[in-house]
mmCIF file of C-alpha atoms in Angstrom:
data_model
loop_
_atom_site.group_PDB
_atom_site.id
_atom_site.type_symbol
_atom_site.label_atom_id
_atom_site.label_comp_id
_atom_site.label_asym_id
_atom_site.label_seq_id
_atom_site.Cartn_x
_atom_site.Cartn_y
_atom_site.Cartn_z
ATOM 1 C CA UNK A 1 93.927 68.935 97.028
ATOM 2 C CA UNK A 2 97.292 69.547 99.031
ATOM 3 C CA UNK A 3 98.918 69.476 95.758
ATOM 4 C CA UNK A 4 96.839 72.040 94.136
ATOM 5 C CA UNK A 5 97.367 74.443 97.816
ATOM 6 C CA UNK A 6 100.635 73.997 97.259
ATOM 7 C CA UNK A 7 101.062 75.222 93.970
ATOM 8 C CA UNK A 8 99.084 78.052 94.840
ATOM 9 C CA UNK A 9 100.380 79.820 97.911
ATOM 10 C CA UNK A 10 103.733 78.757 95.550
ATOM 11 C CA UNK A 11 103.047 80.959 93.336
ATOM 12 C CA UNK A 12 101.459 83.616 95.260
ATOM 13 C CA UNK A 13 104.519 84.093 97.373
ATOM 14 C CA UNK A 14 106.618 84.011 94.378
ATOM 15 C CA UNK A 15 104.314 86.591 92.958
ATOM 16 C CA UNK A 16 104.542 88.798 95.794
ATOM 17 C CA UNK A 17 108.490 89.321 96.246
ATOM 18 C CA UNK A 18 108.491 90.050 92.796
ATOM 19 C CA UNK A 19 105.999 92.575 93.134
ATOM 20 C CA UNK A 20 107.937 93.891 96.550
ATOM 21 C CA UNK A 21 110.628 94.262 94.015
ATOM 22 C CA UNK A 22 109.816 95.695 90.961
ATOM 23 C CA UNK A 23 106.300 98.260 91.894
ATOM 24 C CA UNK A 24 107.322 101.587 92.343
ATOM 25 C CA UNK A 25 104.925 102.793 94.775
ATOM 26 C CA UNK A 26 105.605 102.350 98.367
ATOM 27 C CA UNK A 27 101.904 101.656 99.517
ATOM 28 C CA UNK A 28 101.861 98.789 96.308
ATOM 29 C CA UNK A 29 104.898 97.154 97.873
ATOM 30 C CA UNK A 30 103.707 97.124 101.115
ATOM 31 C CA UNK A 31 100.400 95.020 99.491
ATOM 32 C CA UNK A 32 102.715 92.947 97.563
ATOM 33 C CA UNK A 33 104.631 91.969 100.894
ATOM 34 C CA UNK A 34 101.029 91.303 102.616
ATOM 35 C CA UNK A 35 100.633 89.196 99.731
ATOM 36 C CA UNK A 36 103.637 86.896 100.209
ATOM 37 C CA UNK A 37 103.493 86.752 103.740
ATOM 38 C CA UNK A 38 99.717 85.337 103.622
ATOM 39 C CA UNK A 39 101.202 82.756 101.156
ATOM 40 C CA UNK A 40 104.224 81.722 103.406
ATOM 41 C CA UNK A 41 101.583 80.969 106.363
ATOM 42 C CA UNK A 42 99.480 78.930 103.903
ATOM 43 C CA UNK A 43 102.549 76.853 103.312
ATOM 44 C CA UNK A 44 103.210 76.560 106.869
ATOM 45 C CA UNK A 45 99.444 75.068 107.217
ATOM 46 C CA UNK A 46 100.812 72.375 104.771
ATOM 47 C CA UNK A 47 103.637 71.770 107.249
ATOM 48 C CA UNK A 48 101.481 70.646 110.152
ATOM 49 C CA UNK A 49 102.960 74.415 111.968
ATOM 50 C CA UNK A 50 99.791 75.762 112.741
ATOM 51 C CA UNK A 51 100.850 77.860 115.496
ATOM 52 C CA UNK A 52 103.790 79.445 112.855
ATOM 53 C CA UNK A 53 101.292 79.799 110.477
ATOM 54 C CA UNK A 54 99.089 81.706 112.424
ATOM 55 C CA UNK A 55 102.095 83.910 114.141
ATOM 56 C CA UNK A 56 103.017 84.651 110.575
ATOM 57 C CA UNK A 57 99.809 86.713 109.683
ATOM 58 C CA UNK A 58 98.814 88.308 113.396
ATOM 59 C CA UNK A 59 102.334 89.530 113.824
ATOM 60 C CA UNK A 60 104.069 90.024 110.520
ATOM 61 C CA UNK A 61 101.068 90.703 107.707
ATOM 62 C CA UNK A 62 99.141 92.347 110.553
ATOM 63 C CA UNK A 63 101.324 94.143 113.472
ATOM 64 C CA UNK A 64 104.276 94.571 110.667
ATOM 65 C CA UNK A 65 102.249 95.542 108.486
ATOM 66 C CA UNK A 66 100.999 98.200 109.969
ATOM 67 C CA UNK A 67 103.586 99.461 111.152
ATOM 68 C CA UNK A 68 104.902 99.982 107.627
ATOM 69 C CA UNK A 69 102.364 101.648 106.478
ATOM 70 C CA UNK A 70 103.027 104.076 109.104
ATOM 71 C CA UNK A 71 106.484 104.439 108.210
ATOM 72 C CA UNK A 72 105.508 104.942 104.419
ATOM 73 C CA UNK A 73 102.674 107.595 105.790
ATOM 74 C CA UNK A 74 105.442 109.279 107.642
ATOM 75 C CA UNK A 75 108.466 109.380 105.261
ATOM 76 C CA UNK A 76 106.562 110.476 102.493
ATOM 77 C CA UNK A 77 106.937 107.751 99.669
ATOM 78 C CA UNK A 78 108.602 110.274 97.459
ATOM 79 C CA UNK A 79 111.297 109.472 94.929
ATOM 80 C CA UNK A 80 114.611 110.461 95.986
ATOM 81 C CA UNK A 81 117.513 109.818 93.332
ATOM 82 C CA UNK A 82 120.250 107.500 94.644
ATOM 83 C CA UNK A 83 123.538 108.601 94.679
ATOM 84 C CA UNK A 84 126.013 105.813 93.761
ATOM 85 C CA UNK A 85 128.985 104.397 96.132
ATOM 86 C CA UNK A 86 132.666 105.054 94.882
ATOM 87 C CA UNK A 87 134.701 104.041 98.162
ATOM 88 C CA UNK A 88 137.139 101.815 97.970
ATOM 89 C CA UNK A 89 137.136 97.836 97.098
ATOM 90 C CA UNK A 90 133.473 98.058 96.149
ATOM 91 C CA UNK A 91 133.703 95.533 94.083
ATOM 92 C CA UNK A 92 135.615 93.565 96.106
ATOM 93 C CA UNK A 93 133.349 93.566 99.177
ATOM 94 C CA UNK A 94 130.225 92.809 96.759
ATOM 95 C CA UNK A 95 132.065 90.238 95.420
ATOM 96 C CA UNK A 96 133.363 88.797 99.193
ATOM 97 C CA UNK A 97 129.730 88.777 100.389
ATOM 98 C CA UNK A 98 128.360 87.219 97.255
ATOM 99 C CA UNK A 99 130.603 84.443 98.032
ATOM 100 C CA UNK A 100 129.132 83.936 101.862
ATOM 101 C CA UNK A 101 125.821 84.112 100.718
ATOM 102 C CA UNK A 102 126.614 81.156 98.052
ATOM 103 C CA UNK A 103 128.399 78.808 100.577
ATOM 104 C CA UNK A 104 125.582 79.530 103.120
ATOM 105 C CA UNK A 105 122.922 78.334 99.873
ATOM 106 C CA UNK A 106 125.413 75.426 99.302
ATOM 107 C CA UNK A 107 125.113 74.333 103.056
ATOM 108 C CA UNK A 108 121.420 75.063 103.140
ATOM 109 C CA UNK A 109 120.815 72.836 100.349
ATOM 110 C CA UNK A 110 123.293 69.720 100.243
ATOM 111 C CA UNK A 111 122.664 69.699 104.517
ATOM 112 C CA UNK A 112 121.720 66.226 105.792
ATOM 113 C CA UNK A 113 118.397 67.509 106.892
ATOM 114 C CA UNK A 114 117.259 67.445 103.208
ATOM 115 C CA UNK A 115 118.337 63.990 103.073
ATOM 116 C CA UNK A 116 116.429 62.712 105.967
ATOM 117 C CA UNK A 117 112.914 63.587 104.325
ATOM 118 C CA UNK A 118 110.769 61.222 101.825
ATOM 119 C CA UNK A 119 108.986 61.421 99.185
ATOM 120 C CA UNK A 120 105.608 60.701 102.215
ATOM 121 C CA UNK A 121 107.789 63.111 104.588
ATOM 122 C CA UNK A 122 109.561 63.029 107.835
ATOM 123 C CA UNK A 123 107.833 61.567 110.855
ATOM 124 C CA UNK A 124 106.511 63.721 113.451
ATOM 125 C CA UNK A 125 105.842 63.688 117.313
ATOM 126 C CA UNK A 126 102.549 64.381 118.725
ATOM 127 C CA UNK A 127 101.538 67.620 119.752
ATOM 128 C CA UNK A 128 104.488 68.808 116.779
ATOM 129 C CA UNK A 129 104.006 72.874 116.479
ATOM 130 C CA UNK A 130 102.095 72.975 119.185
ATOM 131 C CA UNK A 131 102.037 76.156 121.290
ATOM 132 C CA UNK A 132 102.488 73.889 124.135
ATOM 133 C CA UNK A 133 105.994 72.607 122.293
ATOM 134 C CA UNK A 134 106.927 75.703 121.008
ATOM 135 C CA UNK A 135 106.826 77.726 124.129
ATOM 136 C CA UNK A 136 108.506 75.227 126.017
ATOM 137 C CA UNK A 137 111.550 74.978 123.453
ATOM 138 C CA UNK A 138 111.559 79.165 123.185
ATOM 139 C CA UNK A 139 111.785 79.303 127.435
ATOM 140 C CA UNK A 140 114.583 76.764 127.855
ATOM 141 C CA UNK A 141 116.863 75.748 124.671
ATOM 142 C CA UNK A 142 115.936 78.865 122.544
ATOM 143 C CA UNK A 143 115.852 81.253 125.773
ATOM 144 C CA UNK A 144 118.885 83.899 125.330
ATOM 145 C CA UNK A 145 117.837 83.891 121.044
ATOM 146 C CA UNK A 146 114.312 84.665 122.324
ATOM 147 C CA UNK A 147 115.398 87.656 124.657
ATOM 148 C CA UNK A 148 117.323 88.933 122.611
ATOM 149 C CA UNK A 149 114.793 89.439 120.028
ATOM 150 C CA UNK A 150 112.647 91.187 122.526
ATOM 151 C CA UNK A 151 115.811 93.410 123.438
ATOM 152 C CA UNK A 152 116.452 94.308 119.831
ATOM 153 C CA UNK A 153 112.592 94.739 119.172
ATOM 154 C CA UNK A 154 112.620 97.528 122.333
ATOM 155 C CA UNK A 155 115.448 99.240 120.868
ATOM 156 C CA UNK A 156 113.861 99.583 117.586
ATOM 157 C CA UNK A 157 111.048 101.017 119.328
ATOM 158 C CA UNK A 158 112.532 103.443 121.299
ATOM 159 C CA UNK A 159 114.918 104.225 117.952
ATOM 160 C CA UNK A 160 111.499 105.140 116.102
ATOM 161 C CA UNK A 161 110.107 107.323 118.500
ATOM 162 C CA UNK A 162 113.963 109.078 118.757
ATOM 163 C CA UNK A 163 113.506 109.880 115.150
ATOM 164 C CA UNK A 164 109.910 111.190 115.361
ATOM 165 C CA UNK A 165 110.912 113.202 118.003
ATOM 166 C CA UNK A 166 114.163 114.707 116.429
ATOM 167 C CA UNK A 167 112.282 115.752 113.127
ATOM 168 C CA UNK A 168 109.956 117.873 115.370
ATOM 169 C CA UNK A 169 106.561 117.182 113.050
ATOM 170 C CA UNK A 170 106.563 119.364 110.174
ATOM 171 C CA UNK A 171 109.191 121.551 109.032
ATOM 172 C CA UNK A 172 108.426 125.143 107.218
ATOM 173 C CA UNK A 173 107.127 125.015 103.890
ATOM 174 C CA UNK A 174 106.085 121.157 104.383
ATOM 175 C CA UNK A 175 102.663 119.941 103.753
ATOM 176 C CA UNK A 176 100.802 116.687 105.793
ATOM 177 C CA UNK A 177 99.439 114.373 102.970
ATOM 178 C CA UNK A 178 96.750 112.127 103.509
ATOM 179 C CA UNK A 179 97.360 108.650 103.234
ATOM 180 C CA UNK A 180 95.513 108.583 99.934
ATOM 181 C CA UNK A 181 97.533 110.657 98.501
ATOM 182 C CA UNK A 182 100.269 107.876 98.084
ATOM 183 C CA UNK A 183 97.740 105.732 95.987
ATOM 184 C CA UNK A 184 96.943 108.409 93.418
ATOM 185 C CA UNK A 185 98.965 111.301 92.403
ATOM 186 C CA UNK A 186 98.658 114.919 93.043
ATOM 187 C CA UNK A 187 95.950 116.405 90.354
ATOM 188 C CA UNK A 188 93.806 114.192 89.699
ATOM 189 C CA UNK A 189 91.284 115.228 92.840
ATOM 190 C CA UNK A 190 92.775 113.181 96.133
ATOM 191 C CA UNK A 191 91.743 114.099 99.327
ATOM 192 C CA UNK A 192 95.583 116.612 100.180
ATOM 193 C CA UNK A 193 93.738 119.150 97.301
ATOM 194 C CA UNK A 194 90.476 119.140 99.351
ATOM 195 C CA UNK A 195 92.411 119.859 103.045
ATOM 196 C CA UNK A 196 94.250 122.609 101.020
ATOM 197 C CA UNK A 197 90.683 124.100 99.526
ATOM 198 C CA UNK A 198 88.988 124.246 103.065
ATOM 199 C CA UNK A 199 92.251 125.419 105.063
ATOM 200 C CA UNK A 200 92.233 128.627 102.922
ATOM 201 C CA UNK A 201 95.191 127.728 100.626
ATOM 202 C CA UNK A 202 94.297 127.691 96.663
ATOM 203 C CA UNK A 203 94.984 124.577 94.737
ATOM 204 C CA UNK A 204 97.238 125.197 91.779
ATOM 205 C CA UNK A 205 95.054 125.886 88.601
ATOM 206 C CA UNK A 206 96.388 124.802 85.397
ATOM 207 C CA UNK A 207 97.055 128.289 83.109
ATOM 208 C CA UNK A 208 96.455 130.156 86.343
ATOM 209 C CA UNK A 209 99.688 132.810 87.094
ATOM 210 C CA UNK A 210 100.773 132.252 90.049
ATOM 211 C CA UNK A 211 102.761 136.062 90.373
ATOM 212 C CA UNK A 212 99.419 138.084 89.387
ATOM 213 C CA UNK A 213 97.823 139.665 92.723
ATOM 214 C CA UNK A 214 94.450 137.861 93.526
ATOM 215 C CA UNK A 215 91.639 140.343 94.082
ATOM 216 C CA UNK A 216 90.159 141.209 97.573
ATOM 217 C CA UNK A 217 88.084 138.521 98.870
ATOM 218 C CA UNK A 218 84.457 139.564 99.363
ATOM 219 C CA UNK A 219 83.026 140.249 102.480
ATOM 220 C CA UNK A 220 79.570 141.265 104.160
ATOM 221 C CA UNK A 221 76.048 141.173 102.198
ATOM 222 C CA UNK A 222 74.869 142.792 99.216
ATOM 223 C CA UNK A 223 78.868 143.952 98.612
ATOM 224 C CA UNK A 224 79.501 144.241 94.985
ATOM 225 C CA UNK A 225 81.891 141.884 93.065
ATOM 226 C CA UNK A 226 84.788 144.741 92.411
ATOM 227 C CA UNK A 227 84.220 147.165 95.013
ATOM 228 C CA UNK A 228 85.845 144.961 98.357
ATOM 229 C CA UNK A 229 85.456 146.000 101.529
ATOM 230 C CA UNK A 230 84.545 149.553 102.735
ATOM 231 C CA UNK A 231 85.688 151.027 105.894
#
């Protein structure tokens, strides 16, 4: 049965970066990511780490999450061309950190941790992954790593609502979309075409001219179609 869990989450994590890498829409990839965290915790499980396992969905596919979608909801999602990097040594800095990232693999992988573990796995202390354990090792050995992730989260924080504050909401001839919007496209009946019929503001009809002057708008009772409104 652990065998057949395994293979599972496997795949589904594998399944998920590829989809965080290859989908084109920004609320997609953010599903896609959900996806592979959910699978990384269900490995963890496998690991004994319950507590890690756990962590991994309340804070990252939940709090993370979240906040993503926020960011998505707030940038826009739109496709922006990208505009290529000519500086100098390009290729030679692509090439230097390609090489850092393959001795860091090569260390990773031929480390004597690997070696240590059998085919039934390594042996493990009671009370291993505990919360107990855990907050004991992040409070002493792990203490300056663990405020310093705190200190780096704050700034982010603070960095976010900078930005927000900067940009001032929306700019002139800007338009709020709803957070539907990003799943379907624009014609096809999503909820930014019904805020635009009930704020006054005409959705774009197809064969419609846009430069012909509408007629009056009819107002009072018992007012004829062409004659408007009478003094």
């Amino acid at each position: 049965m652990s065998e057949f869990f395994f293979f599972l989450t496997a795949i589904l994590a594998i399944g998920g970066a590829i989809g965080v890498i290859t989908l084109r829409n920004p609320f997609f990839n953010v599903l896609a990511l959900v996806c592979h965290l959910i699978a990384l915790a269900g490995l963890f499980l496998l690991l004994r780490a319950e507590f890690v396992a756990f962590a991994q969905v309340i804070v990252y596919a939940g709090a993370v999450m979240v906040l993503y979608v926020f960011v998505v909801a707030y940038v826009g999602g739109q496709d922006e061309p990208l505009h290529a990097w000519d500086g100098p040594g390009q290729k030679g800095i692509a090439a230097l950190f390609g090489g850092l990232l393959f001795v860091e693999l090569c260390i990773a992988i031929l480390g004597t941790g690997l070696k240590a573990v059998s085919g039934h796995g390594a042996p493990y202390e009671a009370g291993f992954g505990s919360p107990d354990q855990i907050g004991e090792l992040l409070l002493t050995r792990f203490l300056f790593a663990f405020e310093a992730a705190s200190v780096l989260l704050l700034i982010a924080a603070v960095g976010a609502v900078v930005l927000a504050r900067r940009r001032g909401g929306i700019h002139e001839g800007e338009q709020r979309l709803s957070f539907t919007d990003f799943i379907r496209p624009i014609g096809t009946g999503t909820m930014h075409e019904g805020v635009q019929g009930t704020t006054g503001t005409p959705a774009h009809e197809p064969g419609r001219d846009e430069s012909a002057p509408s007629k009056p708008e009819r107002v009072g009772i018992g007012a004829a179609p062409d004659e408007g409104v009478r003094p």
